Each structure stands twice: as structure tokens, then as C-alpha cells.
Coordinates of C-alpha atoms in Angstrom, one line a residue:
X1 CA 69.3 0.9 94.5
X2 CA 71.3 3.3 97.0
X3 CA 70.1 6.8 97.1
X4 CA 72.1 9.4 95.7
X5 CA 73.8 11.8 97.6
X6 CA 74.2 15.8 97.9
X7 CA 77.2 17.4 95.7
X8 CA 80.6 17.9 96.7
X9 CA 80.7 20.8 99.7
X10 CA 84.1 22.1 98.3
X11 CA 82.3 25.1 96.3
X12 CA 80.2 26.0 99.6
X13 CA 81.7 24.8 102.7
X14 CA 85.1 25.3 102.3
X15 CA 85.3 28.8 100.4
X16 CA 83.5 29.8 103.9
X17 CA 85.5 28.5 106.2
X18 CA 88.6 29.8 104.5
X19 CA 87.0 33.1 104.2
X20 CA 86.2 33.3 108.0
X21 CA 89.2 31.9 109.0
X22 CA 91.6 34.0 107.3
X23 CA 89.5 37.0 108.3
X24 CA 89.8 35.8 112.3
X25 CA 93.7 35.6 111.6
X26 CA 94.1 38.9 110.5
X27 CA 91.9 40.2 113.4
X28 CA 93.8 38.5 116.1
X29 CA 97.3 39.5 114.2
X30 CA 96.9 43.0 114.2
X31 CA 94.2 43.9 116.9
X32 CA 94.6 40.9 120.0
X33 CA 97.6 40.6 122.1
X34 CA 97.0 37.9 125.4
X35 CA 96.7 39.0 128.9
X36 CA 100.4 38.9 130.7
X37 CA 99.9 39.5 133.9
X38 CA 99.9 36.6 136.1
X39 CA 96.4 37.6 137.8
X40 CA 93.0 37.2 135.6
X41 CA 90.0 38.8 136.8
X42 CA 90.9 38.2 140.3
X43 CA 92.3 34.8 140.3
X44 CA 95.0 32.9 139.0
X45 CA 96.0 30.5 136.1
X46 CA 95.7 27.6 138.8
X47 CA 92.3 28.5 139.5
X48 CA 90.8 29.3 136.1
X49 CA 92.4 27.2 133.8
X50 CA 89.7 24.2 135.3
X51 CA 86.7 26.3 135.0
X52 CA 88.0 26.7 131.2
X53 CA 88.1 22.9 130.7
X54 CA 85.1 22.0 132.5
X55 CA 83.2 24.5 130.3
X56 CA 85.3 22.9 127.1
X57 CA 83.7 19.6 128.0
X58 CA 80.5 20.4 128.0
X59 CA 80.4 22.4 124.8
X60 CA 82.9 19.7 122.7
X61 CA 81.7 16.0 124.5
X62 CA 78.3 16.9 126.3
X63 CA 76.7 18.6 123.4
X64 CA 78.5 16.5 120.5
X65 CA 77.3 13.2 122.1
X66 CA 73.9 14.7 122.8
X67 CA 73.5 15.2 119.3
X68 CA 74.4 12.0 118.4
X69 CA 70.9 9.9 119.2
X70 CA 69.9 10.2 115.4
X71 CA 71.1 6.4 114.2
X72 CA 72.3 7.9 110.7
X73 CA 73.5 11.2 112.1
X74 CA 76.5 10.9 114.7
X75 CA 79.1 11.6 112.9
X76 CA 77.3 14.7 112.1
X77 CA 75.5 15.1 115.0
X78 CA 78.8 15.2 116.8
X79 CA 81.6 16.7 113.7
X80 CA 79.8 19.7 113.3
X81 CA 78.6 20.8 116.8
X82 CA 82.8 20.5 117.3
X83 CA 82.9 22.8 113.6
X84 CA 80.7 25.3 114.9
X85 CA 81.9 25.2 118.1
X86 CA 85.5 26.2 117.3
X87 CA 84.4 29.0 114.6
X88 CA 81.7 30.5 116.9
X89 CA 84.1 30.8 119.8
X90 CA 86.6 32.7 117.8
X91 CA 83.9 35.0 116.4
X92 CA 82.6 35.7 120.3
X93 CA 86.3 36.5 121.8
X94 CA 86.5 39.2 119.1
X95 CA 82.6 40.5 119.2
X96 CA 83.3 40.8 123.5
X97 CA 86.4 42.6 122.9
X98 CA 85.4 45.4 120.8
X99 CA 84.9 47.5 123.5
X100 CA 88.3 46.8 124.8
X101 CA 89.2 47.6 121.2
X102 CA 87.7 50.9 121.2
X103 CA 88.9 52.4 124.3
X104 CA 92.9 50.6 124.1
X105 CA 93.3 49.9 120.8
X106 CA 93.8 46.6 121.4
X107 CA 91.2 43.4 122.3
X108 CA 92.5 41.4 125.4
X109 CA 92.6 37.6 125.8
X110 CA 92.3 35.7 128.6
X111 CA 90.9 32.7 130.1
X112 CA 87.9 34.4 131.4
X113 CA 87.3 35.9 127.8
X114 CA 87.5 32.5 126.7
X115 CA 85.1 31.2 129.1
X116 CA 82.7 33.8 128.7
X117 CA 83.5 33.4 124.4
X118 CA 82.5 29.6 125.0
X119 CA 78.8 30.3 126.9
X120 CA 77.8 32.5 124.4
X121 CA 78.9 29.6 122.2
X122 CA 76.8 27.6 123.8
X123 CA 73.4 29.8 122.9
X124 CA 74.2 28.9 119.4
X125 CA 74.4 25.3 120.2
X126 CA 71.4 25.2 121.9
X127 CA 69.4 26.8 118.8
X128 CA 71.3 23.8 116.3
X129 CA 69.4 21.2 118.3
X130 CA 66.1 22.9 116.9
X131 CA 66.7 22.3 113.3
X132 CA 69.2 19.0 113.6
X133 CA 69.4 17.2 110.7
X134 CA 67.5 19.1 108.4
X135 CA 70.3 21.6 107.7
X136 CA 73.9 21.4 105.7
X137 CA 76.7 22.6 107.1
X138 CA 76.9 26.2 105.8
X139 CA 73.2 26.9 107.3
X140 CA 75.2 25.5 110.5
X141 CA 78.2 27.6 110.7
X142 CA 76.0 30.7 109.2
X143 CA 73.3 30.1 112.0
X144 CA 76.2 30.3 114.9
X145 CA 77.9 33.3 113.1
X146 CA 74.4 35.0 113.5
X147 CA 73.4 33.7 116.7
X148 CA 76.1 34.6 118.8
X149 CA 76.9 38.1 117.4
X150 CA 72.9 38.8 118.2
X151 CA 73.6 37.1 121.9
X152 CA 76.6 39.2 122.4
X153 CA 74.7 42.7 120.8
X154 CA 72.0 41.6 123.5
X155 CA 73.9 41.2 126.4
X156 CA 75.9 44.6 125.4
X157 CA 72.2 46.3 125.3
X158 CA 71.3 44.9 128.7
X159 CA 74.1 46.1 130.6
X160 CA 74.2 49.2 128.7
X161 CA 70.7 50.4 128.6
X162 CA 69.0 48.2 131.7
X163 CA 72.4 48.0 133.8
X164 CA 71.8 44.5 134.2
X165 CA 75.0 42.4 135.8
X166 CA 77.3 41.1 133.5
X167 CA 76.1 37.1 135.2
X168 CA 72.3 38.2 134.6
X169 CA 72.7 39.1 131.0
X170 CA 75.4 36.1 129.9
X171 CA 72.8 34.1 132.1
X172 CA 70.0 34.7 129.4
X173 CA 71.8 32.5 127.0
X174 CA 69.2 29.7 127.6
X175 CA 66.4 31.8 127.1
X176 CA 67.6 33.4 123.7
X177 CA 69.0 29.9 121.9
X178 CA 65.8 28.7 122.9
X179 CA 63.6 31.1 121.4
X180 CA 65.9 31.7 118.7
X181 CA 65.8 28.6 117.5
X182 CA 62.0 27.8 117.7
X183 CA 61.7 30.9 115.3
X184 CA 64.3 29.6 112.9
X185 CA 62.6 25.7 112.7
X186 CA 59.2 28.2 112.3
X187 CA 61.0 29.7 109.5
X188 CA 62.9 26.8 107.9
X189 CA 59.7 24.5 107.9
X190 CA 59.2 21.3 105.8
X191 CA 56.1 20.1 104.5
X192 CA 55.3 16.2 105.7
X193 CA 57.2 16.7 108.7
X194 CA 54.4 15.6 110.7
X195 CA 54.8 12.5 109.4
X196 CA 58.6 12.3 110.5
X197 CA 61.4 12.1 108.3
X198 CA 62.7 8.9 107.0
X199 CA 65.7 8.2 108.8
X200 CA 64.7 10.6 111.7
X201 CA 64.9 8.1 114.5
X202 CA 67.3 6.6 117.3
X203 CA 68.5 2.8 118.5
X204 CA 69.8 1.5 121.3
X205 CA 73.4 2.6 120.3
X206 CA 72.7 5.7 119.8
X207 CA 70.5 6.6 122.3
X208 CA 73.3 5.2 124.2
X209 CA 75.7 7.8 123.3
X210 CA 73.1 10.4 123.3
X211 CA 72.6 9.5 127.0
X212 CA 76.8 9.7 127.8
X213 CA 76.7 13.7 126.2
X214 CA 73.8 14.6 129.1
X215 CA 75.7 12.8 131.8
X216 CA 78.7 15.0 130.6
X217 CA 76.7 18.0 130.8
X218 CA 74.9 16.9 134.0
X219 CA 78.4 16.5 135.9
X220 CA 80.4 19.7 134.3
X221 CA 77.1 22.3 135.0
X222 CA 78.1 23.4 138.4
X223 CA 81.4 24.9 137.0
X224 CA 78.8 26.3 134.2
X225 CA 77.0 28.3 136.2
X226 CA 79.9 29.2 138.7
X227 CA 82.6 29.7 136.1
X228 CA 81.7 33.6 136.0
X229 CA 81.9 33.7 139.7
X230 CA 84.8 35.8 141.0
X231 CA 87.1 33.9 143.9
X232 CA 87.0 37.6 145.6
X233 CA 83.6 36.7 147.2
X234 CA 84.4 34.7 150.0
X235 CA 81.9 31.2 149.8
X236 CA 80.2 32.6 147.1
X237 CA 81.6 30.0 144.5
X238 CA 81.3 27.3 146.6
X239 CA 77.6 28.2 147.7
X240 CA 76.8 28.6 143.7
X241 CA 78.1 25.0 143.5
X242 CA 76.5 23.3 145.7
X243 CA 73.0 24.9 144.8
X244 CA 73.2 23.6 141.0
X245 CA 74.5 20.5 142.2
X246 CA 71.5 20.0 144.8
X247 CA 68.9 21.6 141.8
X248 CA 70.3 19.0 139.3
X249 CA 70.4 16.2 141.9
X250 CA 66.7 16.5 142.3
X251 CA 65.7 17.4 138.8
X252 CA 67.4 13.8 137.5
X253 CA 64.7 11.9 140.3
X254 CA 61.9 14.3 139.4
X255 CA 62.4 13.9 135.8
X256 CA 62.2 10.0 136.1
X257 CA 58.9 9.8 139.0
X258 CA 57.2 12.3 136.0
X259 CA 58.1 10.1 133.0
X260 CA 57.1 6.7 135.1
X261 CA 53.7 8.9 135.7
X262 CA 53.7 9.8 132.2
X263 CA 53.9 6.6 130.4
X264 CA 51.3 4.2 129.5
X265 CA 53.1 1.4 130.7
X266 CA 54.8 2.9 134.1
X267 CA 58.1 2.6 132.5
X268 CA 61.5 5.2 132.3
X269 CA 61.4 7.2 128.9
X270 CA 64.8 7.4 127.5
X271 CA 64.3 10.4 125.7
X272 CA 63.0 12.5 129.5
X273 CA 66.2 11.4 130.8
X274 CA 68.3 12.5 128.1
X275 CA 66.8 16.0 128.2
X276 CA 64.9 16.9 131.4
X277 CA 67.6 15.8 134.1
X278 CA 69.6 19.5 133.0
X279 CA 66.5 21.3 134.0
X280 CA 67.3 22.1 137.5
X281 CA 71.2 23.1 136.6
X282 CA 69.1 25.5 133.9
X283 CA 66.9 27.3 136.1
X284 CA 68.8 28.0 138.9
X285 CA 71.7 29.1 136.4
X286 CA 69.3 31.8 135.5
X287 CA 68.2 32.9 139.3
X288 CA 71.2 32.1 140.9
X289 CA 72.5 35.3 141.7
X290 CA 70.1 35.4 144.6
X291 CA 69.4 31.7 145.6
X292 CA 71.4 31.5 148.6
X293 CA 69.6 28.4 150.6
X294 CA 69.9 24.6 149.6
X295 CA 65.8 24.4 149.9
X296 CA 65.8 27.4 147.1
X297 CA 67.8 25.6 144.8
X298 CA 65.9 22.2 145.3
X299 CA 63.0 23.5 144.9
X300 CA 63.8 25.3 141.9
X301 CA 65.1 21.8 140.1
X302 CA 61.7 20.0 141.4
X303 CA 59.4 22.6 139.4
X304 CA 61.9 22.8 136.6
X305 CA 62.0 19.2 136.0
X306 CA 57.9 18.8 136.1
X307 CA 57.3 21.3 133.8
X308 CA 60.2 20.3 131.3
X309 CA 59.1 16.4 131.5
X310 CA 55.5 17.5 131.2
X311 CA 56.3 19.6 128.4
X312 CA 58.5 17.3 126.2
X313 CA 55.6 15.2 126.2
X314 CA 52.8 17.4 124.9
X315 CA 54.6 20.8 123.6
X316 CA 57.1 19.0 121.1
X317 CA 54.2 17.6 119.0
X318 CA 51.7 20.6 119.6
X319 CA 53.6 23.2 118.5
X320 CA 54.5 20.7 115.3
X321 CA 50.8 20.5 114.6
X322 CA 49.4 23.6 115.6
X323 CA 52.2 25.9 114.7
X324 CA 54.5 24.1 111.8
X325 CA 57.5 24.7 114.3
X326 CA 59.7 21.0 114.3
X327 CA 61.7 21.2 117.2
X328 CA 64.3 18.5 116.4
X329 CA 65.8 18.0 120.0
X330 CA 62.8 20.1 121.9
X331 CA 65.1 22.6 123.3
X332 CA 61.5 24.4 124.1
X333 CA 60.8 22.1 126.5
X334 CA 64.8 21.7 127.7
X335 CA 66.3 24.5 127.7
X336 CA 62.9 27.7 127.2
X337 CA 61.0 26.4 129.4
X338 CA 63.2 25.9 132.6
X339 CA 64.7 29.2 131.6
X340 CA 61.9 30.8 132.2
X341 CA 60.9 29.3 135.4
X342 CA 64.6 30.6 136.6
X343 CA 63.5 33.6 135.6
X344 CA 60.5 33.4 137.2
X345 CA 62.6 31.9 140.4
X346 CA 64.4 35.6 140.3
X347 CA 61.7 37.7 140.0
X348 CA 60.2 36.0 143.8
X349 CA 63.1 35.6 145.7
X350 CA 64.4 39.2 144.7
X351 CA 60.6 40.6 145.8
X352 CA 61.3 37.7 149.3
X353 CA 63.7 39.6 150.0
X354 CA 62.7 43.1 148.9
X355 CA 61.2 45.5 152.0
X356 CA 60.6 48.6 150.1
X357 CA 57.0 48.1 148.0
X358 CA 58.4 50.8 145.7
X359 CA 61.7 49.3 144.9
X360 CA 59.8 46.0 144.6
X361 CA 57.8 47.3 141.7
X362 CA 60.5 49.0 140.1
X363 CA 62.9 46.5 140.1
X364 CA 59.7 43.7 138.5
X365 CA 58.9 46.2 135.9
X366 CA 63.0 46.3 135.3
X367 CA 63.3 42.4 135.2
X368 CA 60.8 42.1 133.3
X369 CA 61.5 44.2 130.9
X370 CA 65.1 42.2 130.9
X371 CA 62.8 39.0 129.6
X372 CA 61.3 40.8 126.8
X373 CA 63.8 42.4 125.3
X374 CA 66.0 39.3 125.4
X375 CA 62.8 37.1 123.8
X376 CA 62.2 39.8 121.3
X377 CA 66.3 40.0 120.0
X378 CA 66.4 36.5 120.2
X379 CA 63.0 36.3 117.7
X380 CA 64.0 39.4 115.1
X381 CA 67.5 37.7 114.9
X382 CA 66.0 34.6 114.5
X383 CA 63.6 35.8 111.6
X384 CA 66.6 37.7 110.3
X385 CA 68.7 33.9 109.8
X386 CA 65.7 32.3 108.6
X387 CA 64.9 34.8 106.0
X388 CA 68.4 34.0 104.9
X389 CA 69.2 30.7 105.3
X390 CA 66.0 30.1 102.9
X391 CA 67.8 31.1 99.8
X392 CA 68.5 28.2 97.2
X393 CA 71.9 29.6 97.3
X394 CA 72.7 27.5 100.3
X395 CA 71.1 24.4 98.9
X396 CA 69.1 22.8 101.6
X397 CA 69.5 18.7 101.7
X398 CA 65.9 17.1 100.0
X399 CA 63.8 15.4 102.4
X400 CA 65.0 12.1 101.8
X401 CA 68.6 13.4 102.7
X402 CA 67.8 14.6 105.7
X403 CA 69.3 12.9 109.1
X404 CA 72.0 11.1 107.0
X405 CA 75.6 11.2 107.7
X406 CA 76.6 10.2 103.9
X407 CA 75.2 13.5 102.7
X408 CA 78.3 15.2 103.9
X409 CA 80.7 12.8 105.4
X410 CA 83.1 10.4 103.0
X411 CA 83.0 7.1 103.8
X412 CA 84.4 4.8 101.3
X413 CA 82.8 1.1 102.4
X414 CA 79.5 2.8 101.6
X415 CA 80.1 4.4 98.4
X416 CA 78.1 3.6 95.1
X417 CA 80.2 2.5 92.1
X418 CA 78.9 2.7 88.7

């Protein structure tokens, strides 16, 4: 007999969306007006309007096919990253504006408010891949609602009370979905999820697609991590370029010599190619305000790809056992760890290159305070989500619903008639 399915979304899903949506319309009617002059943050249309669509691409196709390698849950996998996607952007253009607000009355838009809108988007796509498939789409839209207005109130705190560079602090976004969403799959954990979940598995097909969303990503992360580059620095851009390109480059053959190494039978794991090859592009994204030499770069996407290979094989399932945390997509070990070793990558070169001991000292203590506070936000708002998304209210999906495309997607060739 064909399983049943969960209710009708129309008295959860919708009411939201409506609710947020008509509230973002009346924001951007009477407080938003669009940038008119012809010159945006130091460049022109011509020149930003690609970064915009390269970063458009990666949240939209690179993420929404990477989320598509569960074989009952692509359309969701892929539907709702683009759902949350499109909300969580609107939310972070007003949330970056308020300050703008405050002092002019009015919140400006731009492409480089888009841009910037769409990476802290991105934080809250990273988290999703934590608790994939075992969520509805309210505790989706709620979780990127959250998320980002806790990435944005962090970055606001860095460059406020630390003074850290605007590129530093939007730079942390890896770190904080990360960590933000280990602490919500902590929080939102299932009993027997050791055992895995029914229909929590991948084919050929899938895996397939799964595989096209991280070559998406792979190609489109140089404009990531330059799209916040001003044109005013002469070679800058260019330099930033080239050194994610060169870090990714050798993080896609690291990733495969470790997961030949790893495997019993010498043999390419899919699943290390789907996830560690962004590695590289991760780390030096986070130090690459002072990697200025090809070597730096490459050598940054060698370690990065070791230590994220190495720990998508043993962290995924450790923390499952040892700390009831099911990392769905083991951003951990994709996008925490690697963040990490970027900042880690920082802190060296900045000491390299550092003459005065006393400024040396001051300015670790400073980054590492940076870290912490951005791992400690990232964890309270976290906890803060979790505690919330745990009400019945929301109505989790049962266990057996879990992974499943037909709990919330109509399709009629499948549909029971009694």
C-alpha cells in the first residue's frame, strides 16, 4: 500500500510567505529607492552586472543541483534552495541597508547591495545542507529568515566593535553557516538516525546532477571571492582571481589522490568529489586579503583539500555517533573545516609579513578574537532556531517522510485514489 503523505501546506506555507512578502513590499515601497548614478561603488554597470550573475549562478544552479543527490528529493532539494534563496535575499538587502536608513532616510539599491545581499544568502544555504531532508518547508524559510539576520548582526558587530574590513567580516560566511548549522542538526536530532533514514540515499542519476551543481560552483567561485573587490586597486581583482582559481585547481587533484588513498579498493569516491574539490576556493576566500603569491594560494587548496577529504570520511559519522549531530551534506567537513584552515592561512601570512613583535601579538589576539565571536553568534543563533523550530506548531515530517519529494510537491501520476 502507498504511504500516506503530510497535509496540505496551504494553512502553514503559504500564510508565511504571503505575510513576508507583503511585509518586504511595503518596506521597499516606502523606505528603498535604486541607486541612479551611473557609477556603483567605483565601477560601472558593464563591470558589475557579471559579478552579479556569476554569484546568481552559484546560489540558484550550483547549490540547487548540489542538493539534488538525494534520489527522492530533487525537486525539493533544488525548489526550495531557489524558495529560500529569493526570500533570504530580499530580507538581507533591507537588514544591510538599515544603516543607510538611519542616517538618509532612505535604504539604497544597487548591484553591489545585491551581491553582497546574495553571499550572506549563501551562509544560510550552507546551514540547509545540514539538516536536508529532514525539515518542511517553513523550518526552511524560518531557518534562512534567522540565519542571515544573525550573519548580517555579526558582520555589523565585527566592523563596529573589532574594525574588521568589510571583505574579512562578509568573508566569515563559511565559518558561521557551518557552525550554525551543526548546532541546529544537534538541536533538531532524530532518534535511529544512525541507522539512516529510509529513502536517505543517492543513484547514479542523481549523483549525476549533484555532481553538475559543484562543477557550477567550482567554475563561478573566483568571481565569489573577487566580487567584493573594488576595480580601484589596480591588479588586485585580477591577482584575487587567479589565486582561487590556482587553490581550486589543486584542491580538485588533491581531493581525488586522498580519496584513491582513502578507499579500500583504490577507487574515486563520488561523494569527495562532489564536496571537497570547493575546499581550496573556501580557504583562500577567507585569507585572501593577504595571499598575494600563486605558491600561497596553492598551498592553501593542497592543505584544505586533505583535511576536508580526510574529514568527510571520519567526522561525518563520528560526530553522528558520538555527538547525535546528523550532518546531512557534511558541510563540517566542506565548508567548517576549510574555513578554518583559511583562517588559519590569515593569521601566518599576516604574522610572514608582520616586523613589529608587538603589532604581531596584537593583531593575533585581534583575529582571533574575530573567530570566536563569529563561532559563538553563529552557535547562540543557532540554538536560538533550534529551540524554535522544535515546536509541533511547525509540524516536522515523520521519519518515514523524510527525504521524499511527495511530502510537499503535487504530482499527479503518483497520487493514491481511494
Amino acid at each position: 500500500m502507498a504511504p500516506r503523505y503530510a497535509p496540505s501546506l496551504r494553512s502553514r506555507l503559504a500564510p508565511l510567505l504571503l505575510l513576508l512578502q507583503t511585509g518586504f513590499i511595503v518596506i521597499y515601497g516606502f523606505y528603498t529607492e535604486v541607486e541612479s548614478n551611473v557609477k556603483v561603488q567605483g565601477s560601472d554597470f558593464r563591470s558589475s552586472y557579471p559579478n552579479l550573475q556569476d554569484v546568481n549562478a552559484m546560489v540558484f544552479l550550483g547549490f540547487g543541483f548540489l542538493y539534488t543527490s538525494f534520489v527522492r528529493y530533487g525537486f525539493s532539494g533544488c525548489g526550495l534552495n531557489f524558495l529560500v534563496a529569493v526570500m533570504a535575499t530580499q530580507l538581507a538587502i533591507i537588514l544591510n541597508g538599515i544603516e543607510s536608513w538611519y542616517y538618509r532616510g532612505k535604504i539604497t539599491i544597487h548591484l553591489g547591495s545585491i551581491v553582497v545581499a546574495e553571499m550572506c544568502t549563501v551562509s544560510a544555504l550552507i546551514s540547509i545542507g545540514a539538516v536536508l531532508g529532514k525539515t518542511n518547508p517553513v523550518h526552511l524559510i524560518l531557518i534562512a529568515m534567522l540565519e542571515v539576520s544573525g550573519f548580517v548582526l555579526n558582520g555589523w558587530c565585527l566592523r563596529t566593535l573589532l574594525k574588521v574590513q568589510p571583505l574579512n567580516s562578509i568573508m566569515q560566511l563559511h565559518t558561521f553557516g557551518a557552525f550554525f548549522g551543526l548546532i541546529l542538526t544537534w538541536m533538531l536530532y532524530r532518534k535511529g538516525s544512525e541507522q539512516q533514514f529510509e529513502k536517505e540515499k543517492s543513484d547514479r542519476k542523481t549523483g549525476l546532477f549533484s555532481m553538475f551543481g559543484t562543477i557550477f560552483l567550482w567554475m563561478f567561485w573566483p568571481s565569489f571571492n573577487s566580487a567584493l573587490i573594488e576595480d580601484g586597486t589596480p591588479g588586485r581583482k585580477l591577482q584575487v582571481v587567479c589565486s582561487t582559481y590556482l587553490a581550486l585547481a589543486v584542491s580538485a587533484v588533491t581531493a581525488a589522490a586522498v580519496s584513491i588513498l582513502s578507499s579500500h579498493k583504490g577507487k574515486l569516491n563520488p561523494n569527495h568529489m562532489q564536496s571537497c574539490i570547493l575546499a581550496g576556493g573556501i580557504a583562500v576566500g577567507v585569507s585572501i586579503s593577504v595571499v598575494h603569491h600563486p605558491w600561497e594560494a596553492m598551498a592553501i587548496g593542497f592543505t584544505a583539500a586533505v583535511v576536508s577529504t580526510t574529514g568527510y570520511k571520519y567526522l561525518k559519522i563520528h560526530t553522528l555517533l558520538a555527538f547525535q549531530s546528523h550532518d546531512t551534506c557534511a558541510v563540517l567537513s566542506t565548508y567548517g573545516l576549510p574555513s578554518l584552515l583559511g583562517w588559519l592561512a590569515h593569521l601566518l601570512l599576516q604574522l610572514k609579513d608582520c616586523n613589529d613583535q608587538t603589532l604581531a601579538i596584537r593583531f593575533a589576539v585581534f583575529h582571533i578574537c574575530t573567530l570566536l565571536f563569529t563561532i559563538m553568534m553563529s552557535l547562540s543563533m543557532g540554538i536560538i532556531t533550534g529551540l524554535l523550530l522544535r515546536l509541533n506548531l511547525w509540524r516536522p515530517p515523520q521519519d518515514k517522510k523524510c527525504f521524499d519529494d511527495q511530502a510537499f510537491w503535487e504530482f499527479p501520476h503518483l497520487a493514491v485514489h481511494k
